[in-house]
Amino acid sequence: MIEFDESNWQIKLLGNNQLQNYFIPIILLLGGIGAYSYVGFLSLFSEKVIIPTFNAQTFSLLSYGSAALVLGGFLLFSVISNIGAGLIKFEKNNQQITLAFKGYPGKNERLFFSYSFRELKSIKIVYTQTPIPRQGLFLVLEGYREIPIWSGQDVSKFQKSESFITNLGIEMNLNIEIVYNN
């Protein structure tokens, strides 16, 4: 998700901590627990078998259950940690663009980047027509380095983001590129 604030000329990125991002990790965790504990260990320690046997079905179900638990736990950790939340601020007085994002906990938990308007060649809006239309926003720096700001499929946000970037370009005297890819 993305929010545009024209009063302060900033873009807020909401990150992973959103309700719809909780569904898949929870489904994976529940499926992993079911495959891992119920089916995997039940077939391993059956009442009919005195000596536990380790057949291919038991091994595969324990493997799938373990993978689902690990992947579900990682995704749930990412959602709870709100990875990807950030702020992009355009400061006219300082002629600076500041990018601040939240990463994984640890040494590089917060990522800060700062660029001057002189380093900025343009702000590019890229529309891609696939079965699902996409819009991407990029900062294009000297040497044609492109820094992705946002990419989304929500058609209702396209007009709002294009309007914000166009008004930003007029206000800050920045070049704006709009590219249509088919």
Tab-separated table of C-alpha atoms in Angstrom:
chain	number	residue	atom	x	y	z
A	1	MET	CA	0.000	0.000	0.000
A	2	ILE	CA	1.057	3.547	-0.643
A	3	GLU	CA	-0.106	6.962	0.513
A	4	PHE	CA	0.719	10.278	-1.133
A	5	ASP	CA	0.972	13.465	0.943
A	6	GLU	CA	1.150	16.609	-1.214
A	7	SER	CA	1.228	18.978	1.762
A	8	ASN	CA	4.644	17.611	2.863
A	9	TRP	CA	5.674	16.119	-0.523
A	10	GLN	CA	6.218	12.635	0.792
A	11	ILE	CA	5.247	9.102	-0.121
A	12	LYS	CA	4.419	6.702	2.723
A	13	LEU	CA	4.865	2.984	2.116
A	14	LEU	CA	2.813	0.984	4.598
A	15	GLY	CA	4.870	-2.229	4.492
A	16	ASN	CA	3.791	-5.817	5.142
A	17	ASN	CA	1.735	-5.344	8.308
A	18	GLN	CA	-1.679	-5.453	6.663
A	19	LEU	CA	-4.628	-7.740	7.335
A	20	GLN	CA	-4.516	-9.579	3.975
A	21	ASN	CA	-0.869	-10.543	4.554
A	22	TYR	CA	-1.745	-12.642	7.621
A	23	PHE	CA	-3.853	-15.222	5.748
A	24	ILE	CA	-1.192	-17.181	3.844
A	25	PRO	CA	1.242	-17.560	6.793
A	26	ILE	CA	-1.554	-18.752	9.061
A	27	ILE	CA	-2.790	-21.253	6.451
A	28	LEU	CA	0.777	-22.516	5.963
A	29	LEU	CA	1.318	-22.877	9.709
A	30	LEU	CA	-1.955	-24.744	10.229
A	31	GLY	CA	-1.307	-27.000	7.210
A	32	GLY	CA	2.257	-27.596	8.362
A	33	ILE	CA	1.132	-28.543	11.853
A	34	GLY	CA	-1.504	-30.871	10.394
A	35	ALA	CA	0.855	-32.557	7.942
A	36	TYR	CA	3.728	-32.641	10.393
A	37	SER	CA	2.090	-33.854	13.567
A	38	TYR	CA	-1.079	-35.661	12.613
A	39	VAL	CA	-0.304	-37.431	9.363
A	40	GLY	CA	3.493	-37.683	9.599
A	41	PHE	CA	3.840	-38.982	13.145
A	42	LEU	CA	0.572	-40.911	13.133
A	43	SER	CA	1.765	-43.036	10.221
A	44	LEU	CA	5.169	-43.411	11.902
A	45	PHE	CA	3.818	-44.554	15.279
A	46	SER	CA	0.780	-46.548	14.329
A	47	GLU	CA	-0.751	-49.002	16.827
A	48	LYS	CA	-0.621	-51.787	14.236
A	49	VAL	CA	3.135	-51.515	13.873
A	50	ILE	CA	5.248	-52.587	16.835
A	51	ILE	CA	8.511	-51.350	15.323
A	52	PRO	CA	8.217	-47.856	13.785
A	53	THR	CA	8.746	-47.921	10.039
A	54	PHE	CA	9.910	-44.959	8.024
A	55	ASN	CA	8.273	-45.274	4.617
A	56	ALA	CA	8.279	-42.789	1.710
A	57	GLN	CA	4.853	-41.344	2.540
A	58	THR	CA	5.866	-40.577	6.118
A	59	PHE	CA	9.105	-38.971	4.968
A	60	SER	CA	7.360	-36.808	2.357
A	61	LEU	CA	4.633	-35.638	4.754
A	62	LEU	CA	7.175	-34.777	7.444
A	63	SER	CA	9.230	-32.886	4.829
A	64	TYR	CA	6.217	-30.941	3.522
A	65	GLY	CA	5.077	-30.196	7.059
A	66	SER	CA	8.531	-28.959	8.042
A	67	ALA	CA	8.784	-26.762	4.940
A	68	ALA	CA	5.318	-25.300	5.575
A	69	LEU	CA	6.195	-24.526	9.203
A	70	VAL	CA	9.460	-22.819	8.252
A	71	LEU	CA	7.948	-20.808	5.374
A	72	GLY	CA	4.822	-19.882	7.354
A	73	GLY	CA	6.922	-18.809	10.345
A	74	PHE	CA	9.191	-16.678	8.152
A	75	LEU	CA	6.252	-14.989	6.412
A	76	LEU	CA	4.472	-14.347	9.718
A	77	PHE	CA	7.680	-12.873	11.162
A	78	SER	CA	7.980	-10.582	8.107
A	79	VAL	CA	4.396	-9.386	8.484
A	80	ILE	CA	4.673	-8.769	12.230
A	81	SER	CA	8.017	-6.957	11.744
A	82	ASN	CA	6.361	-4.733	9.086
A	83	ILE	CA	9.201	-5.200	6.596
A	84	GLY	CA	9.191	-2.663	3.758
A	85	ALA	CA	7.485	0.193	5.575
A	86	GLY	CA	9.087	3.471	4.743
A	87	LEU	CA	8.993	7.089	3.734
A	88	ILE	CA	10.221	8.940	0.664
A	89	LYS	CA	10.495	12.665	1.263
A	90	PHE	CA	11.212	15.386	-1.294
A	91	GLU	CA	12.645	18.513	0.366
A	92	LYS	CA	12.635	21.599	-1.832
A	93	ASN	CA	14.631	23.792	0.591
A	94	ASN	CA	17.533	21.343	0.914
A	95	GLN	CA	17.203	20.030	-2.660
A	96	GLN	CA	17.275	16.508	-1.177
A	97	ILE	CA	15.377	13.266	-1.608
A	98	THR	CA	15.409	11.065	1.484
A	99	LEU	CA	14.449	7.393	1.372
A	100	ALA	CA	13.990	5.576	4.698
A	101	PHE	CA	12.863	1.953	4.843
A	102	LYS	CA	12.492	-0.703	7.507
A	103	GLY	CA	14.454	-3.879	6.842
A	104	TYR	CA	14.942	-7.102	8.761
A	105	PRO	CA	15.946	-6.763	12.426
A	106	GLY	CA	19.640	-6.676	13.034
A	107	LYS	CA	22.546	-4.555	11.908
A	108	ASN	CA	20.715	-3.016	8.922
A	109	GLU	CA	17.249	-2.692	10.420
A	110	ARG	CA	16.765	0.812	9.061
A	111	LEU	CA	17.889	1.742	5.563
A	112	PHE	CA	18.482	5.426	4.799
A	113	PHE	CA	19.442	6.882	1.432
A	114	SER	CA	19.766	10.522	0.486
A	115	TYR	CA	20.179	12.016	-2.975
A	116	SER	CA	20.400	15.605	-4.132
A	117	PHE	CA	18.183	16.957	-6.891
A	118	ARG	CA	21.342	17.403	-9.013
A	119	GLU	CA	21.885	13.623	-9.011
A	120	LEU	CA	18.301	13.035	-10.114
A	121	LYS	CA	17.811	12.819	-13.857
A	122	SER	CA	14.052	12.188	-13.701
A	123	ILE	CA	11.194	10.411	-11.977
A	124	LYS	CA	9.823	7.674	-14.197
A	125	ILE	CA	6.328	6.194	-14.216
A	126	VAL	CA	6.210	2.886	-16.099
A	127	TYR	CA	2.925	1.302	-17.162
A	128	THR	CA	3.108	-2.366	-18.180
A	129	GLN	CA	0.197	-3.991	-19.980
A	130	THR	CA	0.109	-7.665	-19.095
A	131	PRO	CA	-3.074	-9.535	-18.297
A	132	ILE	CA	-3.025	-7.441	-15.119
A	133	PRO	CA	-1.939	-3.795	-15.655
A	134	ARG	CA	0.994	-2.664	-13.485
A	135	GLN	CA	2.429	0.709	-12.579
A	136	GLY	CA	5.951	1.293	-11.307
A	137	LEU	CA	7.575	4.455	-9.959
A	138	PHE	CA	11.353	4.881	-10.291
A	139	LEU	CA	13.951	7.508	-9.408
A	140	VAL	CA	16.362	7.741	-12.353
A	141	LEU	CA	19.787	8.966	-11.209
A	142	GLU	CA	22.885	10.007	-13.129
A	143	GLY	CA	24.292	7.118	-15.104
A	144	TYR	CA	20.717	5.885	-15.672
A	145	ARG	CA	20.568	4.010	-12.366
A	146	GLU	CA	16.935	3.327	-11.554
A	147	ILE	CA	15.781	3.055	-7.955
A	148	PRO	CA	12.322	1.474	-7.648
A	149	ILE	CA	10.004	3.390	-5.348
A	150	TRP	CA	6.806	1.443	-5.759
A	151	SER	CA	5.139	-1.100	-8.004
A	152	GLY	CA	1.490	-2.010	-7.870
A	153	GLN	CA	-1.483	-3.541	-9.642
A	154	ASP	CA	-4.217	-1.464	-7.998
A	155	VAL	CA	-5.667	0.467	-10.938
A	156	SER	CA	-7.449	2.855	-8.548
A	157	LYS	CA	-4.018	4.124	-7.358
A	158	PHE	CA	-2.655	4.781	-10.874
A	159	GLN	CA	-4.320	8.157	-11.385
A	160	LYS	CA	-3.519	9.344	-7.865
A	161	SER	CA	0.166	8.411	-8.124
A	162	GLU	CA	0.519	9.952	-11.595
A	163	SER	CA	-1.131	13.156	-10.378
A	164	PHE	CA	1.157	13.289	-7.322
A	165	ILE	CA	4.332	12.714	-9.373
A	166	THR	CA	3.276	15.285	-11.994
A	167	ASN	CA	2.498	17.905	-9.333
A	168	LEU	CA	5.770	17.044	-7.590
A	169	GLY	CA	7.682	17.587	-10.837
A	170	ILE	CA	6.041	20.981	-11.338
A	171	GLU	CA	6.593	22.055	-7.715
A	172	MET	CA	10.201	20.833	-7.405
A	173	ASN	CA	11.198	21.543	-11.039
A	174	LEU	CA	12.003	17.856	-11.735
A	175	ASN	CA	11.780	15.940	-15.020
A	176	ILE	CA	8.985	13.380	-15.257
A	177	GLU	CA	8.934	10.456	-17.703
A	178	ILE	CA	5.861	8.359	-18.440
A	179	VAL	CA	6.599	5.105	-20.264
A	180	TYR	CA	4.021	2.653	-21.650
A	181	ASN	CA	5.262	-0.928	-22.185
A	182	ASN	CA	3.064	-3.441	-23.954
